Coordinates of C-alpha atoms in Angstrom, one line a residue:
X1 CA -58.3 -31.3 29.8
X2 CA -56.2 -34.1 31.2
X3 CA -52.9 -33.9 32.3
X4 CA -51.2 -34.8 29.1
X5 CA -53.1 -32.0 27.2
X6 CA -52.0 -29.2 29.7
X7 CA -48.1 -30.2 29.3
X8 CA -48.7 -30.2 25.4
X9 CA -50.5 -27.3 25.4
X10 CA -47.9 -25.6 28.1
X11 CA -44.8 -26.8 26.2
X12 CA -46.2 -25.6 22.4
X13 CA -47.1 -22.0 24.4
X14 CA -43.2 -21.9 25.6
X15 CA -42.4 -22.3 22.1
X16 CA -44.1 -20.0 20.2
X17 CA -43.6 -17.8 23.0
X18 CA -39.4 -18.4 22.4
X19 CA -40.0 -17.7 18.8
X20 CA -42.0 -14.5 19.3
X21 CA -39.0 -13.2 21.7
X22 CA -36.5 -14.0 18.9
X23 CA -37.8 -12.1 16.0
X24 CA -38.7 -9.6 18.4
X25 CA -34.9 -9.2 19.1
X26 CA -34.0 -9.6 15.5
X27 CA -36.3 -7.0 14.5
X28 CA -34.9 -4.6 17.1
X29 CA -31.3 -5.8 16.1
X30 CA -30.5 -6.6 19.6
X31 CA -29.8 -10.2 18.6
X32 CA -27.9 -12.3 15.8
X33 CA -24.9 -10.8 13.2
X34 CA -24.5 -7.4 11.7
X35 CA -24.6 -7.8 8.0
X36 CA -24.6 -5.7 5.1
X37 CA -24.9 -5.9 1.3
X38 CA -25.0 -4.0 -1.8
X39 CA -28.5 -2.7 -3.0
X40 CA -27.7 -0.5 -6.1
X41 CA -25.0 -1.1 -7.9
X42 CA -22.3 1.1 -9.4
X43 CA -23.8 3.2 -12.7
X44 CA -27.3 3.7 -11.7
X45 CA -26.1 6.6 -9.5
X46 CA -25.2 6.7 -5.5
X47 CA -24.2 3.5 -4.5
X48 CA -26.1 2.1 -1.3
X49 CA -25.6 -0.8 1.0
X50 CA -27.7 -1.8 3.1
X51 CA -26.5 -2.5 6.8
X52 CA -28.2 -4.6 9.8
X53 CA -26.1 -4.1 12.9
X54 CA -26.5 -6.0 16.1
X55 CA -27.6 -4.7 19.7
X56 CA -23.4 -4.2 20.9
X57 CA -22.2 -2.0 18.0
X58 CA -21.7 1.3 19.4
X59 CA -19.7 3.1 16.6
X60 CA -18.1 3.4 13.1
X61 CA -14.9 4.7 11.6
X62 CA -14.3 5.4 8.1
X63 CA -10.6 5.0 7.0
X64 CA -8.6 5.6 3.5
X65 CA -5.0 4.3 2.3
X66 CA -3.0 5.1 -1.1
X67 CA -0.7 3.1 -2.3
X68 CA 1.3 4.0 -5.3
X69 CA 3.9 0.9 -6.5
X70 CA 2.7 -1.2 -4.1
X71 CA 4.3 1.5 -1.6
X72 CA 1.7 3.1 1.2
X73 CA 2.0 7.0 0.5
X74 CA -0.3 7.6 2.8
X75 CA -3.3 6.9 5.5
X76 CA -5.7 8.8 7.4
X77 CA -9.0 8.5 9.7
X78 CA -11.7 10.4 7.6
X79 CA -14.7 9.5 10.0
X80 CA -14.6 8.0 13.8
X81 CA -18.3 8.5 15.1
X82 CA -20.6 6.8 18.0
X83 CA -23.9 5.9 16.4
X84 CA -25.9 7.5 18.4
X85 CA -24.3 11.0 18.4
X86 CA -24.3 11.0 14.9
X87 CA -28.1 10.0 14.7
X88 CA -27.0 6.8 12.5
X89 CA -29.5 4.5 12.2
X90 CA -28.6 0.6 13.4
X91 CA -30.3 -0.8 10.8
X92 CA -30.5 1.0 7.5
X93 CA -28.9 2.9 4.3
X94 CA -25.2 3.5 3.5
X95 CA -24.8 6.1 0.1
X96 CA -21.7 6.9 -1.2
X97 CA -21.1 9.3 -4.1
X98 CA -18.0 9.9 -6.1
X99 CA -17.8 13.1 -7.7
X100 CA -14.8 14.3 -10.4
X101 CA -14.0 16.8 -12.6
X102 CA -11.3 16.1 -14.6
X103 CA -11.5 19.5 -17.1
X104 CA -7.9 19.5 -18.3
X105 CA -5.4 16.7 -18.3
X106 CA -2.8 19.3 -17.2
X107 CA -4.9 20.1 -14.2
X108 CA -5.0 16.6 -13.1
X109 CA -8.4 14.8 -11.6
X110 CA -10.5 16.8 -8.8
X111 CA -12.0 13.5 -7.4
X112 CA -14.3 13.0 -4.0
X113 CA -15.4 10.2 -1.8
X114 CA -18.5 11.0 -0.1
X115 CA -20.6 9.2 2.0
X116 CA -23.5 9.1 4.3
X117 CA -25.6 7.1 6.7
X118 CA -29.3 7.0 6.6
X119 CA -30.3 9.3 9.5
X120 CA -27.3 11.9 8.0
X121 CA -28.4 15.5 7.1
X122 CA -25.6 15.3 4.4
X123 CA -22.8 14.0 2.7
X124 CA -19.4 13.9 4.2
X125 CA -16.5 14.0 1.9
X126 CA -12.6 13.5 1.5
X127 CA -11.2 16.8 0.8
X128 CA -8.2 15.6 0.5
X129 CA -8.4 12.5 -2.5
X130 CA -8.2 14.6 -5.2
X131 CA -4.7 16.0 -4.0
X132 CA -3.8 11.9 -4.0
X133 CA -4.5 11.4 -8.0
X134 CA -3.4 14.9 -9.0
X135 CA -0.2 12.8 -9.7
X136 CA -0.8 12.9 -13.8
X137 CA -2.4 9.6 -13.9
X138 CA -4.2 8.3 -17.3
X139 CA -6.6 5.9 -16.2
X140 CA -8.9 4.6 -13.2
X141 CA -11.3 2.0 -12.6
X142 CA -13.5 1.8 -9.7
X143 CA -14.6 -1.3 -7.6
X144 CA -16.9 -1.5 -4.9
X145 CA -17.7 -3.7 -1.8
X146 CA -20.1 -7.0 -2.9
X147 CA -21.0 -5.0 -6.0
X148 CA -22.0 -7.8 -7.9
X149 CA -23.5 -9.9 -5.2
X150 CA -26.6 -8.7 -3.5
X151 CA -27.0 -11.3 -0.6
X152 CA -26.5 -10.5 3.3
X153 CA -22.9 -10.5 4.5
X154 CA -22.2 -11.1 7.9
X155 CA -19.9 -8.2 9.5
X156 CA -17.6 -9.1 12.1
X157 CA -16.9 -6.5 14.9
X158 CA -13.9 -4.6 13.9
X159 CA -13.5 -6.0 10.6
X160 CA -11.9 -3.9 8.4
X161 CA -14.5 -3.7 5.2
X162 CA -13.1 -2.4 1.8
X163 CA -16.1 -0.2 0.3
X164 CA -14.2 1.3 -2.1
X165 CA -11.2 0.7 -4.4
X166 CA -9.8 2.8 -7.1
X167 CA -7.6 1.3 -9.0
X168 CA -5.1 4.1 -11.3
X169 CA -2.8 3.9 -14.3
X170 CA 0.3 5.9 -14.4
X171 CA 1.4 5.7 -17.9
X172 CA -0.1 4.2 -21.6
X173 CA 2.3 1.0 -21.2
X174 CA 0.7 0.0 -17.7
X175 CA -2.1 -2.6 -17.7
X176 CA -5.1 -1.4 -15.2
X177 CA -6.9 -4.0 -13.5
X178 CA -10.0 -4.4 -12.0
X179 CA -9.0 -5.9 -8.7
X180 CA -12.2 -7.1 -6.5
X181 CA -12.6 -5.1 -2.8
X182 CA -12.3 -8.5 -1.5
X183 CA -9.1 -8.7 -2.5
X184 CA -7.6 -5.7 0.4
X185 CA -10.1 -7.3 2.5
X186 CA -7.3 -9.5 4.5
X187 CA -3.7 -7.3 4.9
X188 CA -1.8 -10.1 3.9
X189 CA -3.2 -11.1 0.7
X190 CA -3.4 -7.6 -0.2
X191 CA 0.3 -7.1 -0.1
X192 CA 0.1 -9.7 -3.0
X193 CA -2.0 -8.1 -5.1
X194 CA -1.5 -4.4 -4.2
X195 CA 1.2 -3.7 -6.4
X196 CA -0.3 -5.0 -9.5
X197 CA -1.7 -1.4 -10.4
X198 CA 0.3 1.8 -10.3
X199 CA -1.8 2.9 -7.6
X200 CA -4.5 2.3 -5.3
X201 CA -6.8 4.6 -2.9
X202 CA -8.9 2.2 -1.0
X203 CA -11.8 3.1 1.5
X204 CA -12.5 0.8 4.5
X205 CA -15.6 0.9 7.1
X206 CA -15.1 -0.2 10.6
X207 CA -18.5 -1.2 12.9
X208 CA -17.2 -1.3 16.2
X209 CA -18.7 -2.6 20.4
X210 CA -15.8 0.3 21.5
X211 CA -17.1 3.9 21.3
X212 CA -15.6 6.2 19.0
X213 CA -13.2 7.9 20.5
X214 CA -11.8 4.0 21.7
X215 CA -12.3 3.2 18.0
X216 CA -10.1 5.8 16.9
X217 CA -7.4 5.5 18.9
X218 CA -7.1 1.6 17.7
X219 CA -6.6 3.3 14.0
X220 CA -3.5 6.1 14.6
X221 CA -1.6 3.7 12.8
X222 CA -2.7 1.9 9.1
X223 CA -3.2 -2.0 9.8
X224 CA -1.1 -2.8 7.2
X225 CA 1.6 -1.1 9.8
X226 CA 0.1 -3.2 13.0
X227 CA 0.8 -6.0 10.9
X228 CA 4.1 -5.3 10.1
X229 CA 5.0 -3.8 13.4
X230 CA 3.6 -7.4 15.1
X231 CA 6.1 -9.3 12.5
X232 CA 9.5 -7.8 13.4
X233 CA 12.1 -10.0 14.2
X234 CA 14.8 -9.5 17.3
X235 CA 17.1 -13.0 15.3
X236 CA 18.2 -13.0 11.4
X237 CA 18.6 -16.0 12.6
X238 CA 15.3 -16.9 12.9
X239 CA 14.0 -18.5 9.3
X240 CA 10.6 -18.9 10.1
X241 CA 10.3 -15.1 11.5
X242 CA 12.4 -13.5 8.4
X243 CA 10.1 -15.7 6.0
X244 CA 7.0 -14.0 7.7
X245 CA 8.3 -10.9 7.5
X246 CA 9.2 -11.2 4.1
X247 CA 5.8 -12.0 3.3
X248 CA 4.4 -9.7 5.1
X249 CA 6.3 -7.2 3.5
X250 CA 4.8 -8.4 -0.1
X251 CA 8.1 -8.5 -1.9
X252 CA 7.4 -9.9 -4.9
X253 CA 5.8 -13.2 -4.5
X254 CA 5.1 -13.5 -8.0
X255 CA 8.5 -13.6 -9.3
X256 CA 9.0 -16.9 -7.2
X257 CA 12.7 -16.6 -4.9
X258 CA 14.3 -18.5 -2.1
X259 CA 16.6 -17.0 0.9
X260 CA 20.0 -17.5 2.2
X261 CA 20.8 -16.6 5.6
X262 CA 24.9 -15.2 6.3
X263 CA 24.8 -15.6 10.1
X264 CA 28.1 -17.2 11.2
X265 CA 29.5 -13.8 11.5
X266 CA 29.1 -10.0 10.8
X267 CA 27.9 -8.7 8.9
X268 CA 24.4 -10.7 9.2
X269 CA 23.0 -11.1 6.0
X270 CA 19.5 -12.4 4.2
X271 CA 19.9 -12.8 1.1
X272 CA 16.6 -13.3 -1.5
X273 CA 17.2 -15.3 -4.8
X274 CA 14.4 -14.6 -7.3
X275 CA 14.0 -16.7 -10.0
X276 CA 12.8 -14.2 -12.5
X277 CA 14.0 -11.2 -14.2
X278 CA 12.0 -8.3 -13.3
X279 CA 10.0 -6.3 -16.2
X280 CA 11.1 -3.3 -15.3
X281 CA 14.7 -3.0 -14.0
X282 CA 14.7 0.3 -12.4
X283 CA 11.5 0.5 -11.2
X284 CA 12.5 -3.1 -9.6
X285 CA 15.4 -1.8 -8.1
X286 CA 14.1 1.2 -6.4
X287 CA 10.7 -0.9 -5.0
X288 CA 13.2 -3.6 -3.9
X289 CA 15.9 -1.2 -2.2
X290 CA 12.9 0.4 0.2
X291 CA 11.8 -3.3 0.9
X292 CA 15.3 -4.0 1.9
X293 CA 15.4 -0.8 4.4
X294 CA 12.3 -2.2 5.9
X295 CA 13.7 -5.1 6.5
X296 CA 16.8 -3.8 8.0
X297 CA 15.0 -1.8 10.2
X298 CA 11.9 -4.9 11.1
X299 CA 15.1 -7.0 11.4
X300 CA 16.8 -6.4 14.6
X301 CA 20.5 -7.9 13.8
X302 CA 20.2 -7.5 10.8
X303 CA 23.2 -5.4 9.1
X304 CA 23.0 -6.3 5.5
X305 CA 20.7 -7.5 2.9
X306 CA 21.1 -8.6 -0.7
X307 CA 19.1 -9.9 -3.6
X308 CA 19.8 -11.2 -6.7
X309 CA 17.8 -12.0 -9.8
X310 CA 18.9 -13.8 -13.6
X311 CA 19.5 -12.0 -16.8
X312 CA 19.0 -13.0 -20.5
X313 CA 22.3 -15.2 -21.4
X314 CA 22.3 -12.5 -24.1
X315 CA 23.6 -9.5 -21.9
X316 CA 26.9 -11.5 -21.0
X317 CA 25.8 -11.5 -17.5
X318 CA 24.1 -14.6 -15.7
X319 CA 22.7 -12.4 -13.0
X320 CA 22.2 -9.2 -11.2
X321 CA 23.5 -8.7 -7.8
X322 CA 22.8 -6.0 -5.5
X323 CA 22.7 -4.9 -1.3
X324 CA 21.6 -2.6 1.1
X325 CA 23.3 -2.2 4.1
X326 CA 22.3 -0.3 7.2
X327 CA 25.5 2.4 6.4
X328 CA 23.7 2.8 2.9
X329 CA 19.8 3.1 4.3
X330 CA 21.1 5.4 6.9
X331 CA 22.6 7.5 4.3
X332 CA 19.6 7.3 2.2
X333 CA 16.9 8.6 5.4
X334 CA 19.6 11.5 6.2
X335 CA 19.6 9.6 9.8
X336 CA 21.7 8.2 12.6
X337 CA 20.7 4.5 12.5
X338 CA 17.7 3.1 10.5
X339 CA 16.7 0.5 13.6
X340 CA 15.1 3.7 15.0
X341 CA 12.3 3.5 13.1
X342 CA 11.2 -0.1 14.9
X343 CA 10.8 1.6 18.3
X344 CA 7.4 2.0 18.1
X345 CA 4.3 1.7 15.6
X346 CA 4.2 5.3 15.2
X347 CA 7.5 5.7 14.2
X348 CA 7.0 2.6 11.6
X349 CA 4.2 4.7 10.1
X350 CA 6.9 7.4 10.2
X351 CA 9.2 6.1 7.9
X352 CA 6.9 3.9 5.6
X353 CA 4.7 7.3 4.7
X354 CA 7.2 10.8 5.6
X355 CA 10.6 9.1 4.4
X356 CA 10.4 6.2 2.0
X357 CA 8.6 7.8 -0.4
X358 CA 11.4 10.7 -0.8
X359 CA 14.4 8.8 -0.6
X360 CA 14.8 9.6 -3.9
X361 CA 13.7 13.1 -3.9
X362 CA 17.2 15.1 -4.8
X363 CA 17.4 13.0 -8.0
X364 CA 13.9 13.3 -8.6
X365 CA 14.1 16.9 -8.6
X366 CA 17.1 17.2 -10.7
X367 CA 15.6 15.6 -13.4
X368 CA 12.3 17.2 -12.9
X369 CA 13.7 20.8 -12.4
X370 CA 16.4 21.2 -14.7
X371 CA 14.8 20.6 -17.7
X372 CA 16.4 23.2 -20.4
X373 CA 13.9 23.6 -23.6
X374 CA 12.7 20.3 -25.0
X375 CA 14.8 17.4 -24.4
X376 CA 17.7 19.2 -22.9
X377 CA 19.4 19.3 -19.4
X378 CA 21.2 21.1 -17.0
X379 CA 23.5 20.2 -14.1
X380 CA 23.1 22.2 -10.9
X381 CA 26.4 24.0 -12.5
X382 CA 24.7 24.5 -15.3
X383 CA 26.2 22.3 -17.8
X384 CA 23.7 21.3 -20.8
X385 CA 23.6 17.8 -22.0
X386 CA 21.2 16.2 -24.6
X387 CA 20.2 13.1 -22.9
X388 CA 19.1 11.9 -19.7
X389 CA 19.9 8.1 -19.4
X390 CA 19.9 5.0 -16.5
X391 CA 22.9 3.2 -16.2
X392 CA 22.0 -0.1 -14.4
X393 CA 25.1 -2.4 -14.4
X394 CA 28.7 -3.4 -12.4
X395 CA 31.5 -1.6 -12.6
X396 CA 34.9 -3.1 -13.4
X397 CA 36.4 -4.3 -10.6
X398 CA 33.5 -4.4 -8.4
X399 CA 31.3 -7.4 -7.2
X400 CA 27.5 -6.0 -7.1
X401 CA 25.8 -4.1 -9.8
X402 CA 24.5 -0.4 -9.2
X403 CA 22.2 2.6 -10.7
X404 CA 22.8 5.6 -11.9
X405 CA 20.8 8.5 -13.9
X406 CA 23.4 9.8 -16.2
X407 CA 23.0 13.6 -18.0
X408 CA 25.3 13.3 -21.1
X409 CA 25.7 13.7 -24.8
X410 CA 26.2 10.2 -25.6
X411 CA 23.4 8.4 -27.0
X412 CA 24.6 4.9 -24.8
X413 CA 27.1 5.1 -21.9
X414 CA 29.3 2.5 -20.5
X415 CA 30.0 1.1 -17.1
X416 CA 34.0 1.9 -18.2
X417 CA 32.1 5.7 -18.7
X418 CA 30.6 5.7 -15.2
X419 CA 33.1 3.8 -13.5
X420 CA 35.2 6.9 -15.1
X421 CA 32.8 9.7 -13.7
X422 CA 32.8 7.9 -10.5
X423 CA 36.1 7.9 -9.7
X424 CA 36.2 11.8 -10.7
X425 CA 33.3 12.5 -8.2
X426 CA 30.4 12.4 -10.6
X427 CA 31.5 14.5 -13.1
X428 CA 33.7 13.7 -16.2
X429 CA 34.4 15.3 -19.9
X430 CA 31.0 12.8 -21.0
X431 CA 28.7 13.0 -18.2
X432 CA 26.8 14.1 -14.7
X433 CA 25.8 11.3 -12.5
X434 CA 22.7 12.5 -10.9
X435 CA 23.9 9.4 -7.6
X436 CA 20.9 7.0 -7.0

């Protein structure tokens, strides 16, 4: 063989030698992208993916959130496991499994997430999600990960992967929708959409190069938190930052609004202008009061914060106008001073899951508690009125509008009638103003 003929043959042996080494790797998954995808779909029983991971992935965590109102009740680490400890296989099966029992409406939904790798003796399970929808709702969907797709994804280390949504109805006048998993996928387009249910208990998987107990410590806190905790802002003075924040915050970005900065002197003020009336007033005002504490606390200088919307020219007012200052969020946490909460990501988590949520707890439970036979109520004196009523208006005299559930006899009350109770401490010959 002449020279020529022992390069050739030299350089087509390194070759196929170079190839031979590559699928070699690929087949031991010590080379190329994790991926995953779905291989039997919802309906047909478990539902599997099917996972390649490469040669650096050392663990995986397993990770729920509820949201009800667009408002995160709650979040919690369900699995954080190395893959070898747990005998998980690096490539191979992922099942999960929901099971319910849902025997009496009064009873609510006894509903479980399980899951389990290939490898896995058995299913592990959230004991804790039926507790979440035992909340009286009337309707769920379910949505999984790629479910209608079954091509290869590529994974990214540490990429937060939403395998399971559940998307709830409250009431019969809600509209449910099937929102995609890809939708929570990315924490900023998921504020968007995240309120467009009455709830939502989503399930995320984690692949991680850090080992597990690393892994975990990365998740004490929701990412939704991180994110928000990343996007405070030491200036109300800084547009750019306050924007961010809003949006980060998801405060409506569907109703369309613009914002007004008050900072040539105290108190410091962002105000947001939306350009649509709300479908629900109350509901509206109580979502848009905890964004506003947020804000006040994600907000360093900031002391006050207002929002306005318009009205139907029909009602006789052009608009509604209300605030939230730090003396009124203080008063609504039961604490010394609101900014607390910013100190750390812990304490973020703190206030969005253990506080929010209750701020309107004593009212809650007077209306709840105090029910008297069918369609009566008592006062915690123990007065019995026929009715309980919102009152969302402005009182004479006064420049912002307010809200107030009202136990009376009347069938419609007045802001002259509140403004009356008011100035009598709450109570007057026509009502009990259970304070918002």
């Amino acid at each position: 063989m002449n020279g020529i003929g022992r390069v050739f043959q030299a350089a087509v042996l390194g070759i196929a030698t170079g190839i031979l080494v590559i699928v070699i790797c690929l087949g031991n998954g010590q080379v190329g992208e994790s991926q995953i995808r779905c291989v039997k779909q919802p309906g047909k029983g478990d539902i599997e993916y099917e996972y390649r991971l490469d040669g650096k992935i050392k663990s995986f965590l397993i990770y729920k959130e509820y949201y009800r109102s667009g408002e995160l009740l709650e979040f919690g680490v369900l699995r954080a496991e190395d893959l070898a400890e747990a005998g998980v296989k690096r490539d191979g099966i992922l099942n999960l499994r929901i099971e319910r029992n849902s025997q009496t409406m009064d009873a609510g939904w006894n509903i479980n997430f399980l899951n389990q790798f290939e490898g896995e003796e058995d299913f592990s399970r959230d004991a804790n999600s039926w507790e979440s929808l035992n909340q009286g709702y009337l309707g769920m969907m379910e949505s999984y990960f790629l479910e209608n797709q079954s091509q290869w994804q590529k994974v990214k280390e540490g990429e937060n992967i939403a395998l399971a949504a559940w998307h709830l109805m409250e009431s019969g006048e809600s509209e449910l929708r099937k929102l995609p998993c890809e939708e929570f996928m990315e924490e900023q387009t998921k504020q968007e959409v995240i309120g467009q249910n009455d709830g939502e208990v989503l399930y995320y998987l984690v692949f991680s190069e850090k080992n597990a107990h690393e892994l975990k410590s990365d998740y004490e806190v929701s990412p939704y938190v991180k994110m928000l905790f990343e996007a405070a802002n030491p200036y109300i003075g800084d547009a750019p930052a306050d924007e961010k924040l809003v949006e980060a915050l998801g405060i409506f970005p569907e109703m369309g609004r613009t914002m007004e900065l008050e900072t040539q002197g105290e108190p410091y003020t962002l105000k947001l202008h939306f350009e649509d009336e709300p479908s629900g007033e109350i509901g509206f005002y109580e979502q848009m009061e905890k964004k506003a504490i947020l804000l006040l606390c994600l907000i360093e200088n900031a002391d006050r914060i207002e929002w306005t919307y318009p009205l139907d020219s029909t009602q006789g007012q052009p608009e509604r106008s209300f605030f939230c200052d730090r003396e009124r969020a203080n008063e609504l946490l039961g604490v010394k001073d609101v900014k607390s909460f910013a100190k750390s990501e812990a304490s973020l988590q703190e206030l969005m899951t253990g506080a929010l949520p209750y701020i309107y707890s004593d009212c809650v439970m007077n209306v709840m508690g105090l029910g008297v036979g069918e369609g009566r109520y008592a006062s915690p004196e123990g007065q019995i009125y026929e009715n309980l009523l919102y009152f969302i208006g402005r009182l004479p005299g006064e420049e912002y509008d307010r809200v107030f559930r009202v136990l009376t006899d009347e069938e419609k009350v007045t802001a002259k009638d509140v403004a009356e109770a008011v100035s009598q401490g709450g109570v007057s010959k026509k009502m009990y103003l259970v304070w918002q």
